Amino acid sequence: MTTTAQTREQEANRPPLTRERVFAAAVAVADTEGIDGLTMRRLAEELDVEAMSLYYHVPNKEAVLDGAVDHVMGELEETLDGFKFDPTSEWKRSLRSRILVARDVMLRHPWAPAVFESRTTISPTTVRYFDAMVGIMREGGLSNDLCHHAMHALGSRALGFSPELFEPDDDGAENVGEMLEQAAKELPYLVGMLAEVAHDDRPDATLGWCDDQTEFEFGLDLLLDGLERIGTAGS
Amino acid sequence: MTTTAQTREQEANRPPLTRERVFAAAVAVADTEGIDGLTMRRLAEELDVEAMSLYYHVPNKEAVLDGAVDHVMGELEETLDGFKFDPTSEWKRSLRSRILVARDVMLRHPWAPAVFESRTTISPTTVRYFDAMVGIMREGGLSNDLCHHAMHALGSRALGFSPELFEPDDDGAENVGEMLEQAAKELPYLVGMLAEVAHDDRPDATLGWCDDQTEFEFGLDLLLDGLERIGTAGS
DNA sequence: ACCTGAACACCGTTCAAGT
DNA sequence: ACCTGAACACCGTTCAAGT
């Protein structure tokens, strides 16, 4: 029948499955449907293939997540021109601007922090990114010991992730507002702080609705300035 | 038959299910079997009950996770004597010691960081903890604005979580070692740093096997010292 | 009021089979 | 070599039914 003929033709026209195509599709699905929407069956559908075909290219779903993480880092690598850096430039500025670029990339993939942090095996591209970060600091005159502390102190912030304790969704934000009103007496400091910090243009601001970019940069600069102070004191 | 009689007796002797017992059991299961082992069926088994009984006390699994988080914070609240604080004590020392106590509690629940960060609704006990932290800083003379920045800058570190980008398991650690050996030429800075930082007593140390306590305190002090500097400069 | 059994829609994954 | 269909063991959850 024509249906099987059409199917055959579609299969022929369809580009062959590769690991790279699987990972790219995984990123796309996670971006559009959220990480819970990323199932092997949904991923296969995105690739116009049956779910079981994925297992020819990939051992299991964990490998898909590993690949998705590395794919996102590949995006960053392209943006940062292969992680190349100028060894004569000032280390603090270089580091800061790279991290803010990383943050821009990560903001396009809201699922990334949780998935990155759930990996137990490190992505090759992430290692190259880290090598360049250490390189920038070393060429800037920091000791290996301080570079090591710095990498730990920055932690996931090195990739642009905010260490926020929780990200309220719309319901959650409402929830916070209610809780603060109800318990104003038991939470005098928090309520007082938020009342004062809330700007006129955002009268409903709470911890969940702050200017994330400003707060990210504040925390980042606190760390970088501290490292600089130690670095110049030590040398 | 005796079996049904025994069953009846067991049911009678069994303490009645409550939300609190469900949450405590959830923490216990996650501690012993890992977060993936915490299924509604496994949780019911732990409570000597059928899985569907849980739904009489709790709307869904998300609520169980919310409760587990609040239960862990309850542990911290007990340890910290209801979050009470001495308004005359030095804010930086108070904050530091509380955070290190929180870290001790969290180290007993390795699943906690991921679950805390996946919540979209804030735990009441966590809010009380935060209120006390702001209280400590306010009584120490910091402005509301600086307190607000401080809470964001500390982020999940305020609860003792390390912002490590990934926690290698045993296989993952092996993996890192291999990768570094193989790619030594492409990762000159990282390999050089780790070679120098590795201590004689831990010749196989890599980023995954560092002294977590030391690194946590280093990053925490970097932030606290920076906040102190801003606070005293501003006043 | 509190608990249960059967059932549903969905997972990740295995394996033998197709082309 | 690459893809598929049927099937398995497992989820979270609904609903009507038991006591």
Coordinates of C-alpha atoms (C1' of nucleotides) in Angstrom, one line a residue:
Chain A
M1 CA 0.0 0.0 0.0
T2 CA 1.0 3.6 -0.3
T3 CA 1.2 4.0 3.4
T4 CA 4.1 1.5 3.8
A5 CA 5.7 3.1 0.7
Q6 CA 5.4 6.5 2.3
T7 CA 6.8 5.2 5.5
R8 CA 9.7 3.7 3.7
E9 CA 10.4 6.9 1.9
Q10 CA 10.2 8.9 5.2
E11 CA 12.6 6.5 6.8
A12 CA 15.0 6.9 3.9
N13 CA 14.8 10.7 4.0
R14 CA 15.2 10.8 7.7
P15 CA 18.8 11.6 8.7
P16 CA 20.4 8.6 10.5
L17 CA 20.3 8.6 14.3
T18 CA 23.6 9.6 16.0
R19 CA 24.5 10.2 19.6
E20 CA 24.9 13.9 18.8
R21 CA 21.4 14.1 17.3
V22 CA 20.0 12.3 20.4
F23 CA 21.7 14.7 22.8
A24 CA 20.6 17.8 20.8
A25 CA 17.1 16.5 20.8
A26 CA 17.2 15.8 24.5
V27 CA 18.2 19.5 25.1
A28 CA 15.4 20.7 22.9
V29 CA 12.8 18.5 24.6
A30 CA 13.9 19.6 28.1
D31 CA 13.9 23.2 27.0
T32 CA 10.3 23.1 25.7
E33 CA 8.6 20.6 28.0
G34 CA 10.7 20.7 31.1
I35 CA 12.9 17.9 32.5
D36 CA 9.9 15.8 33.5
G37 CA 8.8 15.8 29.9
L38 CA 12.1 14.3 28.8
T39 CA 11.2 10.6 28.6
M40 CA 12.8 8.1 26.3
R41 CA 9.5 7.8 24.4
R42 CA 9.1 11.5 24.0
L43 CA 12.7 11.9 22.9
A44 CA 12.2 9.1 20.3
E45 CA 9.1 10.9 19.0
E46 CA 11.1 14.1 18.6
L47 CA 13.6 12.2 16.5
D48 CA 10.8 10.4 14.5
V49 CA 11.9 7.1 15.6
E50 CA 10.7 4.3 18.0
A51 CA 11.8 4.6 21.6
M52 CA 13.8 1.3 21.5
S53 CA 16.0 2.7 18.7
L54 CA 17.6 5.0 21.1
Y55 CA 19.2 2.1 22.9
Y56 CA 21.2 1.2 19.9
H57 CA 23.1 4.5 20.3
V58 CA 23.0 5.1 24.0
P59 CA 23.2 2.6 26.9
N60 CA 20.5 4.2 29.0
K61 CA 18.8 7.4 30.1
E62 CA 21.6 8.5 32.3
A63 CA 23.9 8.6 29.3
V64 CA 21.3 10.8 27.6
L65 CA 21.5 13.2 30.5
D66 CA 25.3 13.1 30.4
G67 CA 25.2 14.0 26.8
A68 CA 22.6 16.7 27.2
V69 CA 24.9 18.4 29.8
D70 CA 27.9 18.1 27.5
H71 CA 25.8 19.5 24.6
V72 CA 24.9 22.6 26.7
M73 CA 28.6 23.1 27.5
G74 CA 29.3 22.8 23.8
E75 CA 27.0 25.8 23.3
L76 CA 29.1 27.7 25.8
E77 CA 32.4 26.5 24.2
E78 CA 31.2 27.9 20.8
T79 CA 30.2 31.2 22.4
L80 CA 33.5 31.5 24.2
D81 CA 35.5 30.7 21.1
G82 CA 36.8 27.3 22.3
F83 CA 37.5 28.6 25.8
K84 CA 40.6 30.4 24.5
F85 CA 41.9 33.2 26.8
D86 CA 44.3 36.0 26.7
P87 CA 47.1 35.2 29.2
T88 CA 48.0 38.8 29.6
S89 CA 44.6 40.1 30.5
E90 CA 43.5 40.8 34.1
W91 CA 42.3 37.5 35.7
K92 CA 39.4 38.9 37.7
R93 CA 37.8 40.7 34.7
S94 CA 38.3 37.7 32.4
L95 CA 36.8 35.2 34.9
R96 CA 33.9 37.5 35.7
S97 CA 32.9 38.1 32.1
R98 CA 33.2 34.3 31.2
I99 CA 31.0 33.4 34.1
L100 CA 28.4 36.0 33.1
V101 CA 28.4 34.5 29.5
A102 CA 28.0 31.1 31.0
R103 CA 25.0 32.4 33.0
D104 CA 23.4 33.7 29.8
V105 CA 23.7 30.3 28.3
M106 CA 22.3 28.5 31.3
L107 CA 19.4 30.9 31.6
R108 CA 18.2 29.4 28.3
H109 CA 18.1 25.9 29.9
P110 CA 16.3 26.2 33.2
W111 CA 16.6 22.4 33.8
A112 CA 20.4 22.6 33.6
P113 CA 21.3 23.2 37.3
A114 CA 19.5 20.2 38.6
V115 CA 20.7 17.9 35.8
F116 CA 24.3 19.1 36.0
E117 CA 24.4 18.6 39.7
S118 CA 22.9 15.1 39.4
R119 CA 25.8 13.9 37.2
T120 CA 28.3 11.6 38.9
T121 CA 30.6 11.6 35.9
I122 CA 32.1 14.8 34.6
S123 CA 31.5 16.1 31.2
P124 CA 34.6 16.4 29.0
T125 CA 33.7 19.9 27.8
T126 CA 33.1 21.0 31.4
V127 CA 36.7 19.9 32.3
R128 CA 38.1 22.0 29.5
Y129 CA 36.1 25.0 30.7
F130 CA 37.5 24.5 34.2
D131 CA 41.1 24.1 32.8
A132 CA 40.7 27.5 31.1
M133 CA 39.4 29.1 34.3
V134 CA 42.4 27.8 36.2
G135 CA 44.6 28.9 33.4
I136 CA 43.3 32.5 33.6
M137 CA 44.0 32.6 37.3
R138 CA 47.4 31.0 37.0
E139 CA 48.5 33.4 34.3
G140 CA 47.1 36.2 36.5
G141 CA 49.6 35.2 39.2
L142 CA 47.5 33.1 41.6
S143 CA 49.1 30.1 43.3
N144 CA 47.8 26.6 42.5
D145 CA 46.6 26.3 46.0
L146 CA 44.5 29.5 45.8
C147 CA 43.2 28.4 42.3
H148 CA 42.1 25.2 43.9
H149 CA 40.3 26.9 46.7
A150 CA 38.8 29.3 44.2
M151 CA 37.3 26.6 42.1
H152 CA 35.6 25.0 45.2
A153 CA 34.4 28.4 46.5
L154 CA 32.9 29.3 43.2
G155 CA 31.4 25.9 42.8
S156 CA 28.4 25.7 40.5
R157 CA 28.5 29.5 40.3
A158 CA 31.5 29.1 38.0
L159 CA 29.0 27.9 35.4
G160 CA 26.5 30.7 36.1
F161 CA 24.2 28.9 38.4
S162 CA 22.7 30.8 41.2
P163 CA 22.8 28.9 44.5
E164 CA 19.3 29.9 45.3
L165 CA 17.7 27.5 47.8
F166 CA 14.5 27.2 46.0
E167 CA 12.9 28.7 42.9
P168 CA 9.2 29.3 43.5
D169 CA 6.9 28.8 40.7
D170 CA 3.8 31.0 40.4
D171 CA 1.9 29.1 43.0
G172 CA 5.0 29.0 45.3
A173 CA 5.4 32.7 45.1
E174 CA 1.8 33.2 46.1
N175 CA 2.5 30.8 48.9
V176 CA 5.4 32.8 50.2
G177 CA 3.4 36.0 50.2
E178 CA 0.6 34.3 52.2
M179 CA 3.0 32.8 54.7
L180 CA 4.7 36.1 55.3
E181 CA 1.4 37.9 55.9
Q182 CA 0.1 35.2 58.2
A183 CA 3.2 34.8 60.2
A184 CA 4.4 38.4 60.3
K185 CA 4.6 38.3 64.1
E186 CA 6.8 35.2 64.1
L187 CA 9.0 36.5 61.3
P188 CA 9.7 40.1 62.3
Y189 CA 13.1 40.4 60.7
L190 CA 12.2 38.8 57.4
V191 CA 9.0 40.8 57.0
G192 CA 10.8 44.0 58.0
M193 CA 13.6 43.4 55.6
L194 CA 11.4 42.6 52.6
A195 CA 9.2 45.6 53.4
E196 CA 12.2 47.9 53.2
V197 CA 13.9 46.2 50.3
A198 CA 10.8 46.1 48.1
H199 CA 11.0 48.8 45.5
D200 CA 8.1 51.0 44.5
D201 CA 8.1 49.6 41.1
R202 CA 7.8 46.1 42.5
P203 CA 5.6 46.4 45.6
D204 CA 5.1 42.6 45.8
A205 CA 8.7 41.7 45.8
T206 CA 9.8 38.9 48.1
L207 CA 12.8 36.7 48.2
G208 CA 11.5 34.9 45.2
W209 CA 11.1 37.9 42.9
C210 CA 14.3 39.7 43.3
D211 CA 16.6 41.0 40.6
D212 CA 18.5 37.7 40.0
Q213 CA 21.1 39.3 37.8
T214 CA 22.0 41.9 40.4
E215 CA 22.1 39.3 43.2
F216 CA 24.2 36.9 41.1
E217 CA 26.8 39.6 40.4
F218 CA 26.8 40.7 44.0
G219 CA 27.6 37.2 45.2
L220 CA 30.1 36.6 42.4
D221 CA 32.0 39.8 43.1
L222 CA 32.1 39.1 46.8
L223 CA 34.0 35.9 46.0
L224 CA 36.2 37.3 43.3
D225 CA 37.2 40.4 45.4
G226 CA 37.9 38.1 48.3
L227 CA 40.1 35.9 46.2
E228 CA 41.9 38.9 44.8
R229 CA 42.6 40.2 48.2
I230 CA 44.1 36.9 49.3
G231 CA 46.1 36.6 46.1
T232 CA 47.8 40.0 46.3
A233 CA 48.4 39.6 50.0
G234 CA 50.1 36.3 49.6
S235 CA 52.4 37.3 46.8
Chain B
M1 CA -7.7 -18.5 60.7
T2 CA -4.9 -17.3 63.0
T3 CA -3.3 -15.4 60.2
T4 CA -6.3 -13.0 59.9
A5 CA -6.4 -12.8 63.7
Q6 CA -2.8 -11.9 63.9
T7 CA -3.2 -9.4 61.1
R8 CA -6.0 -7.7 63.1
E9 CA -3.9 -7.6 66.2
Q10 CA -1.0 -6.2 64.3
E11 CA -3.2 -3.6 62.8
A12 CA -4.6 -2.7 66.2
N13 CA -1.1 -2.4 67.8
R14 CA 0.2 -0.4 64.9
P15 CA 0.3 3.3 65.7
P16 CA -2.1 5.3 63.6
L17 CA -0.8 6.9 60.5
T18 CA -0.2 10.6 60.7
R19 CA 1.4 13.2 58.4
E20 CA 4.3 13.5 60.8
R21 CA 4.9 9.7 60.8
V22 CA 4.8 9.7 57.0
F23 CA 7.4 12.5 56.8
A24 CA 9.7 10.9 59.3
A25 CA 9.5 7.6 57.5
A26 CA 10.2 9.4 54.2
V27 CA 13.4 10.8 55.7
A28 CA 14.4 7.4 57.0
V29 CA 13.9 5.7 53.7
A30 CA 15.7 8.4 51.7
D31 CA 18.6 8.1 54.2
T32 CA 19.0 4.4 53.9
E33 CA 18.0 3.6 50.3
G34 CA 18.7 6.9 48.6
I35 CA 16.2 9.2 47.1
D36 CA 15.5 6.9 44.2
G37 CA 14.5 4.2 46.7
L38 CA 11.8 6.5 48.1
T39 CA 8.7 5.4 46.3
M40 CA 5.2 5.5 47.7
R41 CA 5.1 1.7 47.8
R42 CA 8.4 1.5 49.7
L43 CA 7.3 4.3 52.1
A44 CA 4.1 2.4 52.8
E45 CA 6.0 -0.8 53.5
E46 CA 8.2 1.1 56.0
L47 CA 5.0 2.2 57.8
D48 CA 3.5 -1.3 57.6
V49 CA 0.6 -0.1 55.5
E50 CA -0.6 -0.3 52.0
A51 CA 0.6 2.3 49.5
M52 CA -2.9 3.7 48.9
S53 CA -3.3 4.5 52.6
L54 CA -0.8 7.2 52.3
Y55 CA -3.1 9.2 50.1
Y56 CA -5.6 9.6 52.9
H57 CA -3.0 11.7 54.8
V58 CA -1.1 13.4 51.9
P59 CA -2.3 14.6 48.5
N60 CA 0.6 13.3 46.5
K61 CA 4.3 12.5 46.5
E62 CA 5.4 16.2 46.1
A63 CA 3.7 16.8 49.5
V64 CA 5.8 13.9 51.0
L65 CA 9.0 15.6 49.7
D66 CA 7.8 19.0 51.1
G67 CA 7.2 17.3 54.4
A68 CA 10.6 15.5 54.4
V69 CA 12.4 18.8 53.8
D70 CA 10.5 20.4 56.7
H71 CA 11.3 17.4 58.9
V72 CA 15.0 17.8 58.3
M73 CA 14.7 21.4 59.1
G74 CA 12.9 20.4 62.3
E75 CA 16.0 18.4 63.3
L76 CA 18.0 21.5 62.8
E77 CA 15.6 23.6 64.8
E78 CA 15.9 21.2 67.7
T79 CA 19.7 21.2 67.5
L80 CA 19.7 25.0 67.4
D81 CA 17.3 25.4 70.3
G82 CA 14.4 26.7 68.3
F83 CA 16.6 29.1 66.3
K84 CA 16.9 31.4 69.3
F85 CA 19.9 33.8 69.1
D86 CA 21.7 36.2 71.4
P87 CA 21.2 39.7 69.9
T88 CA 24.4 40.9 71.6
S89 CA 26.7 38.4 70.1
E90 CA 29.0 39.1 67.2
W91 CA 26.9 38.5 64.0
K92 CA 29.7 36.9 61.9
R93 CA 30.6 34.3 64.5
S94 CA 26.9 33.5 65.2
L95 CA 26.1 33.1 61.6
R96 CA 29.2 31.0 60.9
S97 CA 28.6 28.6 63.7
R98 CA 24.9 28.1 62.9
I99 CA 25.7 27.4 59.3
L100 CA 28.3 24.8 60.3
V101 CA 25.7 23.2 62.5
A102 CA 23.3 23.1 59.6
R103 CA 26.0 21.5 57.5
D104 CA 26.4 18.8 60.1
V105 CA 22.7 18.0 60.0
M106 CA 22.6 18.0 56.2
L107 CA 25.6 15.7 55.9
R108 CA 23.4 13.1 57.5
H109 CA 20.9 13.4 54.6
P110 CA 22.9 13.3 51.4
W111 CA 19.7 13.5 49.3
A112 CA 18.7 16.8 51.0
P113 CA 20.4 19.3 48.6
A114 CA 18.7 18.0 45.5
V115 CA 15.3 17.7 47.2
F116 CA 15.5 21.1 48.9
E117 CA 16.3 22.8 45.6
S118 CA 13.5 21.0 43.8
R119 CA 10.8 22.5 46.1
T120 CA 8.7 25.3 44.6
T121 CA 7.0 26.0 47.9
I122 CA 9.0 27.1 50.9
S123 CA 9.1 25.1 54.1
P124 CA 7.8 26.9 57.2
T125 CA 10.7 25.9 59.3
T126 CA 13.1 27.1 56.7
V127 CA 11.5 30.5 56.8
R128 CA 11.9 30.6 60.5
Y129 CA 15.6 29.7 60.1
F130 CA 16.0 32.5 57.6
D131 CA 14.2 35.0 59.9
A132 CA 16.7 34.2 62.6
M133 CA 19.7 34.6 60.2
V134 CA 18.4 38.1 59.2
G135 CA 17.8 38.8 62.9
I136 CA 21.4 38.0 63.8
M137 CA 22.7 40.3 61.0
R138 CA 20.3 43.1 61.8
E139 CA 21.1 43.1 65.5
G140 CA 24.7 43.0 64.4
G141 CA 24.2 46.4 62.7
L142 CA 23.8 45.4 59.1
S143 CA 21.3 47.3 56.9
N144 CA 18.2 45.6 55.6
D145 CA 19.6 46.0 52.1
L146 CA 22.9 44.3 53.0
C147 CA 21.1 41.5 54.8
H148 CA 19.0 40.9 51.7
H149 CA 22.1 40.7 49.5
A150 CA 23.7 38.5 52.0
M151 CA 20.9 36.0 52.0
H152 CA 21.1 35.8 48.2
A153 CA 24.9 35.6 48.2
L154 CA 24.9 32.8 50.7
G155 CA 22.1 31.0 48.9
S156 CA 21.9 27.3 49.7
R157 CA 25.2 27.6 51.6
A158 CA 23.1 29.2 54.3
L159 CA 21.8 25.7 55.0
G160 CA 25.2 24.1 54.8
F161 CA 25.1 22.8 51.2
S162 CA 28.3 22.9 49.2
P163 CA 27.7 24.4 45.8
E164 CA 29.8 21.6 44.2
L165 CA 29.0 21.2 40.6
F166 CA 29.0 17.4 40.8
E167 CA 29.6 14.7 43.3
P168 CA 31.4 11.8 41.7
D169 CA 30.5 8.4 43.0
D170 CA 33.2 5.7 43.0
D171 CA 32.9 5.1 39.3
G172 CA 32.8 8.8 38.6
A173 CA 35.9 9.4 40.6
E174 CA 37.8 6.7 38.6
N175 CA 36.4 8.3 35.5
V176 CA 37.9 11.7 36.5
G177 CA 41.3 10.2 37.1
E178 CA 41.3 8.5 33.7
M179 CA 40.2 11.6 31.9
L180 CA 42.9 13.7 33.5
E181 CA 45.6 11.2 32.6
Q182 CA 44.4 10.8 29.0
A183 CA 44.0 14.4 28.4
A184 CA 46.9 15.8 30.4
K185 CA 48.1 17.7 27.3
E186 CA 44.8 19.4 26.7
L187 CA 44.3 20.2 30.4
P188 CA 47.7 21.5 31.4
Y189 CA 46.5 23.9 34.1
L190 CA 44.1 21.5 35.8
V191 CA 46.6 18.7 35.8
G192 CA 49.3 20.9 37.1
M193 CA 47.1 22.3 39.8
L194 CA 46.0 19.0 41.0
A195 CA 49.5 17.5 41.0
E196 CA 50.7 20.3 43.3
V197 CA 47.6 20.4 45.5
A198 CA 47.5 16.7 46.1
H199 CA 48.9 15.9 49.5
D200 CA 51.3 13.1 50.2
D201 CA 48.7 11.4 52.4
R202 CA 46.2 11.5 49.5
P203 CA 48.3 11.0 46.4
D204 CA 45.1 10.2 44.3
A205 CA 43.4 13.5 45.3
T206 CA 41.4 15.2 42.5
L207 CA 38.7 17.8 42.6
G208 CA 36.3 15.1 43.7
W209 CA 38.3 14.0 46.8
C210 CA 39.2 17.2 48.5
D211 CA 38.7 18.1 52.1
D212 CA 35.1 19.2 51.8
Q213 CA 34.9 20.7 55.2
T214 CA 38.0 22.9 54.6
E215 CA 36.7 24.0 51.2
F216 CA 33.2 24.7 52.6
E217 CA 34.6 26.9 55.4
F218 CA 37.0 28.7 52.9
G219 CA 34.1 29.7 50.7
L220 CA 31.8 30.6 53.6
D221 CA 34.5 32.8 55.1
L222 CA 35.2 34.5 51.8
L223 CA 31.5 35.6 51.7
L224 CA 31.2 36.5 55.4
D225 CA 34.4 38.5 55.4
G226 CA 33.3 40.3 52.3
L227 CA 29.9 41.1 53.9
E228 CA 31.6 42.4 57.0
R229 CA 33.9 44.6 55.0
I230 CA 30.9 46.2 53.2
G231 CA 28.9 46.5 56.5
T232 CA 31.6 48.3 58.4
A233 CA 32.5 50.5 55.5
G234 CA 28.9 51.6 55.0
S235 CA 28.2 52.5 58.6
Chain C
dA1 C1' -12.7 8.1 59.9
dC2 C1' -9.3 5.4 58.2
dC3 C1' -7.5 1.9 55.3
dT4 C1' -7.4 -1.4 51.2
dG5 C1' -7.6 -4.0 46.3
dA6 C1' -8.0 -3.7 41.7
dA7 C1' -7.0 -1.1 37.9
dC8 C1' -5.0 2.8 34.8
dA9 C1' -1.7 5.3 32.4
dC10 C1' 2.8 5.8 32.3
dC11 C1' 7.9 4.8 33.0
dG12 C1' 12.9 2.6 31.7
dT13 C1' 14.6 -1.3 29.8
dT14 C1' 15.3 -6.4 27.7
dC15 C1' 15.2 -9.3 24.0
dA16 C1' 14.2 -11.6 20.0
dA17 C1' 13.1 -10.3 15.5
dG18 C1' 13.0 -7.7 11.3
dT19 C1' 15.4 -5.1 7.2
Chain D
dA1 C1' 24.4 -2.2 10.9
dC2 C1' 20.4 -0.1 12.3
dC3 C1' 15.7 -0.1 13.8
dT4 C1' 11.3 -2.2 15.7
dG5 C1' 7.3 -4.8 18.4
dA6 C1' 6.0 -7.1 22.2
dA7 C1' 6.7 -7.7 26.8
dC8 C1' 8.4 -7.0 31.8
dA9 C1' 8.9 -4.9 36.1
dC10 C1' 8.1 -0.8 38.0
dC11 C1' 6.1 3.9 38.9
dG12 C1' 2.3 7.6 40.9
dT13 C1' -2.4 7.9 41.3
dT14 C1' -7.9 7.1 41.0
dC15 C1' -11.8 5.1 42.6
dA16 C1' -15.0 2.2 44.5
dA17 C1' -15.2 -0.6 48.3
dG18 C1' -14.3 -2.4 52.9
dT19 C1' -14.2 -1.8 58.3

